[in-house]
């Protein structure tokens, strides 16, 4: 599978490394242009390109940028695409976003408002990238860590679940895209090692934060 990645920070590079190890083709991009990524090409074995090129390249595209950058994403090229939303909201970095502070929407639904024609699944946001690279275990291992996902498009969710499995994790489907708040930053399961049974309980028992 071809995987385009928009955002070449910790998340983008970790996903790229594991995807390449699993046999996928990867193109990394960032807002500053491929000339700033030239060292990653030989280091990771990936392609590099512009955000538009990565959007066109991918059978699935990972969005791994700060929340403040989502308005700069190539919406036309991402229309109809399966997307992985790995974006988290950090007010101290992103500034205050009234829609998110009021709990009237989730980070993924907020992203979807910028990319209404894309098929978005929330994933890869609730684990530290050092753990993503080190915690993977073979399928069936008793202590295998589970990672959550949420989305409205079943085909995209199957692709994401397949990547989780290839990377060494069980996938837990938390439901529709609107349920992504259950594993956003600050929730009990956010960046905490849990098996499928533990994660299921944490997701089901999650309480939505009070509006700010």
mmCIF file with all atom_site columns, C-alpha atoms in Angstrom:
data_model
loop_
_atom_site.group_PDB
_atom_site.id
_atom_site.type_symbol
_atom_site.label_atom_id
_atom_site.label_alt_id
_atom_site.label_comp_id
_atom_site.label_asym_id
_atom_site.label_entity_id
_atom_site.label_seq_id
_atom_site.pdbx_PDB_ins_code
_atom_site.Cartn_x
_atom_site.Cartn_y
_atom_site.Cartn_z
_atom_site.occupancy
_atom_site.B_iso_or_equiv
_atom_site.pdbx_formal_charge
_atom_site.auth_seq_id
_atom_site.auth_comp_id
_atom_site.auth_asym_id
_atom_site.auth_atom_id
_atom_site.pdbx_PDB_model_num
ATOM 1   C CA . UNK A 1 1   ? 0.000   0.000   0.000  1.00 0.00 ? 1   UNK A CA 1
ATOM 2   C CA . UNK A 1 2   ? 1.113   3.548   -0.653 1.00 0.00 ? 2   UNK A CA 1
ATOM 3   C CA . UNK A 1 3   ? 1.000   5.778   2.420  1.00 0.00 ? 3   UNK A CA 1
ATOM 4   C CA . UNK A 1 4   ? 1.311   9.537   2.161  1.00 0.00 ? 4   UNK A CA 1
ATOM 5   C CA . UNK A 1 5   ? 2.251   11.361  5.350  1.00 0.00 ? 5   UNK A CA 1
ATOM 6   C CA . UNK A 1 6   ? 1.685   15.073  5.843  1.00 0.00 ? 6   UNK A CA 1
ATOM 7   C CA . UNK A 1 7   ? 3.820   16.155  8.761  1.00 0.00 ? 7   UNK A CA 1
ATOM 8   C CA . UNK A 1 8   ? 7.373   14.937  9.315  1.00 0.00 ? 8   UNK A CA 1
ATOM 9   C CA . UNK A 1 9   ? 7.694   15.343  13.065 1.00 0.00 ? 9   UNK A CA 1
ATOM 10  C CA . UNK A 1 10  ? 7.815   12.551  15.637 1.00 0.00 ? 10  UNK A CA 1
ATOM 11  C CA . UNK A 1 11  ? 4.481   11.050  14.539 1.00 0.00 ? 11  UNK A CA 1
ATOM 12  C CA . UNK A 1 12  ? 5.121   11.166  10.821 1.00 0.00 ? 12  UNK A CA 1
ATOM 13  C CA . UNK A 1 13  ? 8.593   9.695   11.090 1.00 0.00 ? 13  UNK A CA 1
ATOM 14  C CA . UNK A 1 14  ? 7.575   6.912   13.484 1.00 0.00 ? 14  UNK A CA 1
ATOM 15  C CA . UNK A 1 15  ? 4.651   5.836   11.298 1.00 0.00 ? 15  UNK A CA 1
ATOM 16  C CA . UNK A 1 16  ? 6.868   6.025   8.217  1.00 0.00 ? 16  UNK A CA 1
ATOM 17  C CA . UNK A 1 17  ? 9.540   3.828   9.796  1.00 0.00 ? 17  UNK A CA 1
ATOM 18  C CA . UNK A 1 18  ? 7.083   1.126   10.846 1.00 0.00 ? 18  UNK A CA 1
ATOM 19  C CA . UNK A 1 19  ? 5.142   1.240   7.589  1.00 0.00 ? 19  UNK A CA 1
ATOM 20  C CA . UNK A 1 20  ? 8.294   0.773   5.542  1.00 0.00 ? 20  UNK A CA 1
ATOM 21  C CA . UNK A 1 21  ? 9.349   -2.105  7.789  1.00 0.00 ? 21  UNK A CA 1
ATOM 22  C CA . UNK A 1 22  ? 5.937   -3.681  7.109  1.00 0.00 ? 22  UNK A CA 1
ATOM 23  C CA . UNK A 1 23  ? 6.530   -3.461  3.354  1.00 0.00 ? 23  UNK A CA 1
ATOM 24  C CA . UNK A 1 24  ? 4.567   -0.332  2.434  1.00 0.00 ? 24  UNK A CA 1
ATOM 25  C CA . UNK A 1 25  ? 5.689   2.526   0.207  1.00 0.00 ? 25  UNK A CA 1
ATOM 26  C CA . UNK A 1 26  ? 5.810   5.856   2.036  1.00 0.00 ? 26  UNK A CA 1
ATOM 27  C CA . UNK A 1 27  ? 6.100   9.500   1.034  1.00 0.00 ? 27  UNK A CA 1
ATOM 28  C CA . UNK A 1 28  ? 6.857   12.026  3.778  1.00 0.00 ? 28  UNK A CA 1
ATOM 29  C CA . UNK A 1 29  ? 6.065   15.710  3.402  1.00 0.00 ? 29  UNK A CA 1
ATOM 30  C CA . UNK A 1 30  ? 5.865   18.904  5.393  1.00 0.00 ? 30  UNK A CA 1
ATOM 31  C CA . UNK A 1 31  ? 4.820   22.504  4.854  1.00 0.00 ? 31  UNK A CA 1
ATOM 32  C CA . UNK A 1 32  ? 8.412   23.673  4.351  1.00 0.00 ? 32  UNK A CA 1
ATOM 33  C CA . UNK A 1 33  ? 9.060   21.540  1.282  1.00 0.00 ? 33  UNK A CA 1
ATOM 34  C CA . UNK A 1 34  ? 10.958  18.355  0.434  1.00 0.00 ? 34  UNK A CA 1
ATOM 35  C CA . UNK A 1 35  ? 14.335  20.097  0.463  1.00 0.00 ? 35  UNK A CA 1
ATOM 36  C CA . UNK A 1 36  ? 14.076  20.166  4.268  1.00 0.00 ? 36  UNK A CA 1
ATOM 37  C CA . UNK A 1 37  ? 13.575  16.382  4.383  1.00 0.00 ? 37  UNK A CA 1
ATOM 38  C CA . UNK A 1 38  ? 16.431  15.244  2.165  1.00 0.00 ? 38  UNK A CA 1
ATOM 39  C CA . UNK A 1 39  ? 18.220  13.376  4.974  1.00 0.00 ? 39  UNK A CA 1
ATOM 40  C CA . UNK A 1 40  ? 15.130  11.284  5.785  1.00 0.00 ? 40  UNK A CA 1
ATOM 41  C CA . UNK A 1 41  ? 15.048  9.680   2.370  1.00 0.00 ? 41  UNK A CA 1
ATOM 42  C CA . UNK A 1 42  ? 18.196  7.569   2.853  1.00 0.00 ? 42  UNK A CA 1
ATOM 43  C CA . UNK A 1 43  ? 17.673  7.318   6.618  1.00 0.00 ? 43  UNK A CA 1
ATOM 44  C CA . UNK A 1 44  ? 14.179  5.800   6.439  1.00 0.00 ? 44  UNK A CA 1
ATOM 45  C CA . UNK A 1 45  ? 13.992  4.574   2.875  1.00 0.00 ? 45  UNK A CA 1
ATOM 46  C CA . UNK A 1 46  ? 10.973  6.755   2.087  1.00 0.00 ? 46  UNK A CA 1
ATOM 47  C CA . UNK A 1 47  ? 10.065  9.090   -0.710 1.00 0.00 ? 47  UNK A CA 1
ATOM 48  C CA . UNK A 1 48  ? 9.841   12.805  0.020  1.00 0.00 ? 48  UNK A CA 1
ATOM 49  C CA . UNK A 1 49  ? 7.573   15.385  -1.558 1.00 0.00 ? 49  UNK A CA 1
ATOM 50  C CA . UNK A 1 50  ? 5.292   18.352  -1.112 1.00 0.00 ? 50  UNK A CA 1
ATOM 51  C CA . UNK A 1 51  ? 2.073   18.014  0.861  1.00 0.00 ? 51  UNK A CA 1
ATOM 52  C CA . UNK A 1 52  ? 0.158   17.964  -2.428 1.00 0.00 ? 52  UNK A CA 1
ATOM 53  C CA . UNK A 1 53  ? 2.378   15.195  -3.776 1.00 0.00 ? 53  UNK A CA 1
ATOM 54  C CA . UNK A 1 54  ? 1.941   13.152  -0.586 1.00 0.00 ? 54  UNK A CA 1
ATOM 55  C CA . UNK A 1 55  ? -1.831  13.583  -0.794 1.00 0.00 ? 55  UNK A CA 1
ATOM 56  C CA . UNK A 1 56  ? -1.867  12.321  -4.375 1.00 0.00 ? 56  UNK A CA 1
ATOM 57  C CA . UNK A 1 57  ? 0.636   9.535   -3.634 1.00 0.00 ? 57  UNK A CA 1
ATOM 58  C CA . UNK A 1 58  ? -1.173  7.817   -0.803 1.00 0.00 ? 58  UNK A CA 1
ATOM 59  C CA . UNK A 1 59  ? -3.827  5.135   -0.957 1.00 0.00 ? 59  UNK A CA 1
ATOM 60  C CA . UNK A 1 60  ? -4.224  6.345   2.610  1.00 0.00 ? 60  UNK A CA 1
ATOM 61  C CA . UNK A 1 61  ? -2.839  9.606   3.986  1.00 0.00 ? 61  UNK A CA 1
ATOM 62  C CA . UNK A 1 62  ? -1.702  10.317  7.542  1.00 0.00 ? 62  UNK A CA 1
ATOM 63  C CA . UNK A 1 63  ? -2.381  13.820  8.865  1.00 0.00 ? 63  UNK A CA 1
ATOM 64  C CA . UNK A 1 64  ? 0.253   14.491  11.525 1.00 0.00 ? 64  UNK A CA 1
ATOM 65  C CA . UNK A 1 65  ? 0.453   18.277  11.743 1.00 0.00 ? 65  UNK A CA 1
ATOM 66  C CA . UNK A 1 66  ? -0.261  20.798  14.521 1.00 0.00 ? 66  UNK A CA 1
ATOM 67  C CA . UNK A 1 67  ? -3.914  21.772  14.753 1.00 0.00 ? 67  UNK A CA 1
ATOM 68  C CA . UNK A 1 68  ? -3.014  25.282  13.583 1.00 0.00 ? 68  UNK A CA 1
ATOM 69  C CA . UNK A 1 69  ? -1.826  23.885  10.238 1.00 0.00 ? 69  UNK A CA 1
ATOM 70  C CA . UNK A 1 70  ? -4.936  22.012  9.149  1.00 0.00 ? 70  UNK A CA 1
ATOM 71  C CA . UNK A 1 71  ? -6.227  25.001  7.204  1.00 0.00 ? 71  UNK A CA 1
ATOM 72  C CA . UNK A 1 72  ? -3.172  24.660  4.949  1.00 0.00 ? 72  UNK A CA 1
ATOM 73  C CA . UNK A 1 73  ? -3.844  21.042  3.962  1.00 0.00 ? 73  UNK A CA 1
ATOM 74  C CA . UNK A 1 74  ? -4.433  20.354  0.236  1.00 0.00 ? 74  UNK A CA 1
ATOM 75  C CA . UNK A 1 75  ? -8.195  19.795  0.503  1.00 0.00 ? 75  UNK A CA 1
ATOM 76  C CA . UNK A 1 76  ? -8.761  19.287  -3.217 1.00 0.00 ? 76  UNK A CA 1
ATOM 77  C CA . UNK A 1 77  ? -6.163  16.526  -3.494 1.00 0.00 ? 77  UNK A CA 1
ATOM 78  C CA . UNK A 1 78  ? -7.409  14.892  -0.275 1.00 0.00 ? 78  UNK A CA 1
ATOM 79  C CA . UNK A 1 79  ? -11.034 14.776  -1.442 1.00 0.00 ? 79  UNK A CA 1
ATOM 80  C CA . UNK A 1 80  ? -12.269 11.188  -1.542 1.00 0.00 ? 80  UNK A CA 1
ATOM 81  C CA . UNK A 1 81  ? -9.128  9.924   0.199  1.00 0.00 ? 81  UNK A CA 1
ATOM 82  C CA . UNK A 1 82  ? -8.902  7.701   3.270  1.00 0.00 ? 82  UNK A CA 1
ATOM 83  C CA . UNK A 1 83  ? -7.194  9.740   5.990  1.00 0.00 ? 83  UNK A CA 1
ATOM 84  C CA . UNK A 1 84  ? -5.690  8.911   9.370  1.00 0.00 ? 84  UNK A CA 1
ATOM 85  C CA . UNK A 1 85  ? -6.110  11.798  11.788 1.00 0.00 ? 85  UNK A CA 1
ATOM 86  C CA . UNK A 1 86  ? -3.270  11.718  14.310 1.00 0.00 ? 86  UNK A CA 1
ATOM 87  C CA . UNK A 1 87  ? -3.771  15.345  15.373 1.00 0.00 ? 87  UNK A CA 1
ATOM 88  C CA . UNK A 1 88  ? -4.100  16.333  19.038 1.00 0.00 ? 88  UNK A CA 1
ATOM 89  C CA . UNK A 1 89  ? -5.239  19.630  20.528 1.00 0.00 ? 89  UNK A CA 1
ATOM 90  C CA . UNK A 1 90  ? -2.722  21.424  22.740 1.00 0.00 ? 90  UNK A CA 1
ATOM 91  C CA . UNK A 1 91  ? -4.068  24.895  23.629 1.00 0.00 ? 91  UNK A CA 1
ATOM 92  C CA . UNK A 1 92  ? -0.648  25.959  24.886 1.00 0.00 ? 92  UNK A CA 1
ATOM 93  C CA . UNK A 1 93  ? 0.701   25.274  21.376 1.00 0.00 ? 93  UNK A CA 1
ATOM 94  C CA . UNK A 1 94  ? -2.356  25.770  19.169 1.00 0.00 ? 94  UNK A CA 1
ATOM 95  C CA . UNK A 1 95  ? -4.098  28.618  20.975 1.00 0.00 ? 95  UNK A CA 1
ATOM 96  C CA . UNK A 1 96  ? -7.696  28.380  22.123 1.00 0.00 ? 96  UNK A CA 1
ATOM 97  C CA . UNK A 1 97  ? -10.204 26.810  19.711 1.00 0.00 ? 97  UNK A CA 1
ATOM 98  C CA . UNK A 1 98  ? -13.711 27.698  20.950 1.00 0.00 ? 98  UNK A CA 1
ATOM 99  C CA . UNK A 1 99  ? -15.388 24.711  19.274 1.00 0.00 ? 99  UNK A CA 1
ATOM 100 C CA . UNK A 1 100 ? -13.063 22.309  21.057 1.00 0.00 ? 100 UNK A CA 1
ATOM 101 C CA . UNK A 1 101 ? -13.056 24.158  24.368 1.00 0.00 ? 101 UNK A CA 1
ATOM 102 C CA . UNK A 1 102 ? -16.873 24.049  24.441 1.00 0.00 ? 102 UNK A CA 1
ATOM 103 C CA . UNK A 1 103 ? -16.880 20.297  23.703 1.00 0.00 ? 103 UNK A CA 1
ATOM 104 C CA . UNK A 1 104 ? -19.267 20.958  20.814 1.00 0.00 ? 104 UNK A CA 1
ATOM 105 C CA . UNK A 1 105 ? -17.029 18.951  18.490 1.00 0.00 ? 105 UNK A CA 1
ATOM 106 C CA . UNK A 1 106 ? -14.003 16.649  18.501 1.00 0.00 ? 106 UNK A CA 1
ATOM 107 C CA . UNK A 1 107 ? -10.598 17.197  16.960 1.00 0.00 ? 107 UNK A CA 1
ATOM 108 C CA . UNK A 1 108 ? -11.435 14.828  14.107 1.00 0.00 ? 108 UNK A CA 1
ATOM 109 C CA . UNK A 1 109 ? -14.790 16.450  13.403 1.00 0.00 ? 109 UNK A CA 1
ATOM 110 C CA . UNK A 1 110 ? -13.017 19.799  13.448 1.00 0.00 ? 110 UNK A CA 1
ATOM 111 C CA . UNK A 1 111 ? -10.545 18.450  10.882 1.00 0.00 ? 111 UNK A CA 1
ATOM 112 C CA . UNK A 1 112 ? -13.451 17.084  8.843  1.00 0.00 ? 112 UNK A CA 1
ATOM 113 C CA . UNK A 1 113 ? -14.926 20.591  8.646  1.00 0.00 ? 113 UNK A CA 1
ATOM 114 C CA . UNK A 1 114 ? -11.824 21.560  6.652  1.00 0.00 ? 114 UNK A CA 1
ATOM 115 C CA . UNK A 1 115 ? -11.828 18.321  4.614  1.00 0.00 ? 115 UNK A CA 1
ATOM 116 C CA . UNK A 1 116 ? -15.527 17.484  4.177  1.00 0.00 ? 116 UNK A CA 1
ATOM 117 C CA . UNK A 1 117 ? -14.981 15.149  1.215  1.00 0.00 ? 117 UNK A CA 1
ATOM 118 C CA . UNK A 1 118 ? -12.343 12.970  2.912  1.00 0.00 ? 118 UNK A CA 1
ATOM 119 C CA . UNK A 1 119 ? -12.887 9.707   4.820  1.00 0.00 ? 119 UNK A CA 1
ATOM 120 C CA . UNK A 1 120 ? -11.309 10.344  8.217  1.00 0.00 ? 120 UNK A CA 1
ATOM 121 C CA . UNK A 1 121 ? -10.421 7.833   10.920 1.00 0.00 ? 121 UNK A CA 1
ATOM 122 C CA . UNK A 1 122 ? -8.970  9.015   14.229 1.00 0.00 ? 122 UNK A CA 1
ATOM 123 C CA . UNK A 1 123 ? -5.922  6.875   15.074 1.00 0.00 ? 123 UNK A CA 1
ATOM 124 C CA . UNK A 1 124 ? -2.268  6.918   16.184 1.00 0.00 ? 124 UNK A CA 1
ATOM 125 C CA . UNK A 1 125 ? -2.947  9.889   18.470 1.00 0.00 ? 125 UNK A CA 1
ATOM 126 C CA . UNK A 1 126 ? -3.189  8.058   21.813 1.00 0.00 ? 126 UNK A CA 1
ATOM 127 C CA . UNK A 1 127 ? 0.301   6.595   22.065 1.00 0.00 ? 127 UNK A CA 1
ATOM 128 C CA . UNK A 1 128 ? 3.721   8.157   22.480 1.00 0.00 ? 128 UNK A CA 1
ATOM 129 C CA . UNK A 1 129 ? 5.810   7.610   19.392 1.00 0.00 ? 129 UNK A CA 1
ATOM 130 C CA . UNK A 1 130 ? 8.671   6.018   21.309 1.00 0.00 ? 130 UNK A CA 1
ATOM 131 C CA . UNK A 1 131 ? 6.138   3.444   22.525 1.00 0.00 ? 131 UNK A CA 1
ATOM 132 C CA . UNK A 1 132 ? 4.740   2.977   19.023 1.00 0.00 ? 132 UNK A CA 1
ATOM 133 C CA . UNK A 1 133 ? 8.197   1.960   17.892 1.00 0.00 ? 133 UNK A CA 1
ATOM 134 C CA . UNK A 1 134 ? 8.985   -0.265  20.878 1.00 0.00 ? 134 UNK A CA 1
ATOM 135 C CA . UNK A 1 135 ? 5.746   -1.759  22.257 1.00 0.00 ? 135 UNK A CA 1
ATOM 136 C CA . UNK A 1 136 ? 4.565   -3.852  19.317 1.00 0.00 ? 136 UNK A CA 1
ATOM 137 C CA . UNK A 1 137 ? 4.054   -7.588  19.973 1.00 0.00 ? 137 UNK A CA 1
ATOM 138 C CA . UNK A 1 138 ? 2.997   -10.535 17.796 1.00 0.00 ? 138 UNK A CA 1
ATOM 139 C CA . UNK A 1 139 ? -0.714  -11.202 17.385 1.00 0.00 ? 139 UNK A CA 1
ATOM 140 C CA . UNK A 1 140 ? -2.068  -13.305 20.226 1.00 0.00 ? 140 UNK A CA 1
ATOM 141 C CA . UNK A 1 141 ? 0.513   -12.194 22.798 1.00 0.00 ? 141 UNK A CA 1
ATOM 142 C CA . UNK A 1 142 ? -1.303  -11.936 26.172 1.00 0.00 ? 142 UNK A CA 1
ATOM 143 C CA . UNK A 1 143 ? 0.102   -8.504  26.960 1.00 0.00 ? 143 UNK A CA 1
ATOM 144 C CA . UNK A 1 144 ? -0.341  -7.084  23.457 1.00 0.00 ? 144 UNK A CA 1
ATOM 145 C CA . UNK A 1 145 ? -1.206  -3.400  23.676 1.00 0.00 ? 145 UNK A CA 1
ATOM 146 C CA . UNK A 1 146 ? -4.440  -2.174  22.111 1.00 0.00 ? 146 UNK A CA 1
ATOM 147 C CA . UNK A 1 147 ? -4.863  1.147   20.307 1.00 0.00 ? 147 UNK A CA 1
ATOM 148 C CA . UNK A 1 148 ? -8.159  2.938   19.641 1.00 0.00 ? 148 UNK A CA 1
ATOM 149 C CA . UNK A 1 149 ? -9.633  4.201   16.400 1.00 0.00 ? 149 UNK A CA 1
ATOM 150 C CA . UNK A 1 150 ? -12.874 5.941   15.474 1.00 0.00 ? 150 UNK A CA 1
ATOM 151 C CA . UNK A 1 151 ? -14.450 6.789   12.143 1.00 0.00 ? 151 UNK A CA 1
ATOM 152 C CA . UNK A 1 152 ? -17.518 6.706   9.938  1.00 0.00 ? 152 UNK A CA 1
ATOM 153 C CA . UNK A 1 153 ? -16.031 4.930   6.921  1.00 0.00 ? 153 UNK A CA 1
ATOM 154 C CA . UNK A 1 154 ? -15.708 1.179   7.429  1.00 0.00 ? 154 UNK A CA 1
ATOM 155 C CA . UNK A 1 155 ? -13.224 0.668   4.585  1.00 0.00 ? 155 UNK A CA 1
ATOM 156 C CA . UNK A 1 156 ? -10.848 3.242   6.058  1.00 0.00 ? 156 UNK A CA 1
ATOM 157 C CA . UNK A 1 157 ? -11.189 1.746   9.524  1.00 0.00 ? 157 UNK A CA 1
ATOM 158 C CA . UNK A 1 158 ? -10.243 -1.677  8.149  1.00 0.00 ? 158 UNK A CA 1
ATOM 159 C CA . UNK A 1 159 ? -7.101  -0.195  6.585  1.00 0.00 ? 159 UNK A CA 1
ATOM 160 C CA . UNK A 1 160 ? -6.162  1.459   9.879  1.00 0.00 ? 160 UNK A CA 1
ATOM 161 C CA . UNK A 1 161 ? -6.845  -1.702  11.884 1.00 0.00 ? 161 UNK A CA 1
ATOM 162 C CA . UNK A 1 162 ? -4.583  -3.573  9.484  1.00 0.00 ? 162 UNK A CA 1
ATOM 163 C CA . UNK A 1 163 ? -1.767  -1.105  10.072 1.00 0.00 ? 163 UNK A CA 1
ATOM 164 C CA . UNK A 1 164 ? -2.178  -1.381  13.834 1.00 0.00 ? 164 UNK A CA 1
ATOM 165 C CA . UNK A 1 165 ? -1.880  -5.155  13.549 1.00 0.00 ? 165 UNK A CA 1
ATOM 166 C CA . UNK A 1 166 ? 1.169   -4.966  11.293 1.00 0.00 ? 166 UNK A CA 1
ATOM 167 C CA . UNK A 1 167 ? 2.830   -2.594  13.750 1.00 0.00 ? 167 UNK A CA 1
ATOM 168 C CA . UNK A 1 168 ? 2.195   -5.041  16.624 1.00 0.00 ? 168 UNK A CA 1
ATOM 169 C CA . UNK A 1 169 ? -0.984  -3.748  18.247 1.00 0.00 ? 169 UNK A CA 1
ATOM 170 C CA . UNK A 1 170 ? -4.598  -4.828  18.640 1.00 0.00 ? 170 UNK A CA 1
ATOM 171 C CA . UNK A 1 171 ? -7.154  -2.416  17.198 1.00 0.00 ? 171 UNK A CA 1
ATOM 172 C CA . UNK A 1 172 ? -10.127 -1.312  19.277 1.00 0.00 ? 172 UNK A CA 1
ATOM 173 C CA . UNK A 1 173 ? -12.963 0.327   17.341 1.00 0.00 ? 173 UNK A CA 1
ATOM 174 C CA . UNK A 1 174 ? -14.461 3.060   19.525 1.00 0.00 ? 174 UNK A CA 1
ATOM 175 C CA . UNK A 1 175 ? -17.257 3.732   17.040 1.00 0.00 ? 175 UNK A CA 1
ATOM 176 C CA . UNK A 1 176 ? -18.172 6.737   14.930 1.00 0.00 ? 176 UNK A CA 1
ATOM 177 C CA . UNK A 1 177 ? -15.875 9.696   14.328 1.00 0.00 ? 177 UNK A CA 1
ATOM 178 C CA . UNK A 1 178 ? -17.869 11.663  16.900 1.00 0.00 ? 178 UNK A CA 1
ATOM 179 C CA . UNK A 1 179 ? -16.697 9.193   19.565 1.00 0.00 ? 179 UNK A CA 1
ATOM 180 C CA . UNK A 1 180 ? -13.057 10.187  19.097 1.00 0.00 ? 180 UNK A CA 1
ATOM 181 C CA . UNK A 1 181 ? -13.247 12.393  22.196 1.00 0.00 ? 181 UNK A CA 1
ATOM 182 C CA . UNK A 1 182 ? -13.041 9.203   24.263 1.00 0.00 ? 182 UNK A CA 1
ATOM 183 C CA . UNK A 1 183 ? -9.320  8.893   23.536 1.00 0.00 ? 183 UNK A CA 1
ATOM 184 C CA . UNK A 1 184 ? -8.304  12.483  22.963 1.00 0.00 ? 184 UNK A CA 1
ATOM 185 C CA . UNK A 1 185 ? -5.649  14.144  25.089 1.00 0.00 ? 185 UNK A CA 1
ATOM 186 C CA . UNK A 1 186 ? -6.474  14.098  28.784 1.00 0.00 ? 186 UNK A CA 1
ATOM 187 C CA . UNK A 1 187 ? -8.752  11.055  28.699 1.00 0.00 ? 187 UNK A CA 1
ATOM 188 C CA . UNK A 1 188 ? -7.970  8.020   30.920 1.00 0.00 ? 188 UNK A CA 1
ATOM 189 C CA . UNK A 1 189 ? -6.664  5.853   28.063 1.00 0.00 ? 189 UNK A CA 1
ATOM 190 C CA . UNK A 1 190 ? -4.594  8.586   26.412 1.00 0.00 ? 190 UNK A CA 1
ATOM 191 C CA . UNK A 1 191 ? -1.008  7.348   26.055 1.00 0.00 ? 191 UNK A CA 1
ATOM 192 C CA . UNK A 1 192 ? -1.547  4.602   28.651 1.00 0.00 ? 192 UNK A CA 1
ATOM 193 C CA . UNK A 1 193 ? -0.589  0.966   27.984 1.00 0.00 ? 193 UNK A CA 1
ATOM 194 C CA . UNK A 1 194 ? -3.763  -1.127  27.948 1.00 0.00 ? 194 UNK A CA 1
ATOM 195 C CA . UNK A 1 195 ? -4.806  -4.509  26.625 1.00 0.00 ? 195 UNK A CA 1
ATOM 196 C CA . UNK A 1 196 ? -7.981  -4.760  24.555 1.00 0.00 ? 196 UNK A CA 1
ATOM 197 C CA . UNK A 1 197 ? -10.054 -5.621  27.640 1.00 0.00 ? 197 UNK A CA 1
ATOM 198 C CA . UNK A 1 198 ? -8.648  -2.691  29.607 1.00 0.00 ? 198 UNK A CA 1
ATOM 199 C CA . UNK A 1 199 ? -9.027  -0.261  26.721 1.00 0.00 ? 199 UNK A CA 1
ATOM 200 C CA . UNK A 1 200 ? -12.618 -1.320  26.077 1.00 0.00 ? 200 UNK A CA 1
ATOM 201 C CA . UNK A 1 201 ? -13.496 -0.585  29.699 1.00 0.00 ? 201 UNK A CA 1
ATOM 202 C CA . UNK A 1 202 ? -11.707 2.778   29.656 1.00 0.00 ? 202 UNK A CA 1
ATOM 203 C CA . UNK A 1 203 ? -13.394 3.819   26.406 1.00 0.00 ? 203 UNK A CA 1
ATOM 204 C CA . UNK A 1 204 ? -16.845 2.787   27.578 1.00 0.00 ? 204 UNK A CA 1
ATOM 205 C CA . UNK A 1 205 ? -16.476 4.490   30.972 1.00 0.00 ? 205 UNK A CA 1
ATOM 206 C CA . UNK A 1 206 ? -14.991 7.728   29.624 1.00 0.00 ? 206 UNK A CA 1
ATOM 207 C CA . UNK A 1 207 ? -16.726 10.920  30.731 1.00 0.00 ? 207 UNK A CA 1
ATOM 208 C CA . UNK A 1 208 ? -16.712 13.902  28.403 1.00 0.00 ? 208 UNK A CA 1
ATOM 209 C CA . UNK A 1 209 ? -14.889 16.869  29.945 1.00 0.00 ? 209 UNK A CA 1
ATOM 210 C CA . UNK A 1 210 ? -16.812 19.916  31.078 1.00 0.00 ? 210 UNK A CA 1
ATOM 211 C CA . UNK A 1 211 ? -16.784 22.849  28.613 1.00 0.00 ? 211 UNK A CA 1
ATOM 212 C CA . UNK A 1 212 ? -14.046 25.388  29.252 1.00 0.00 ? 212 UNK A CA 1
#
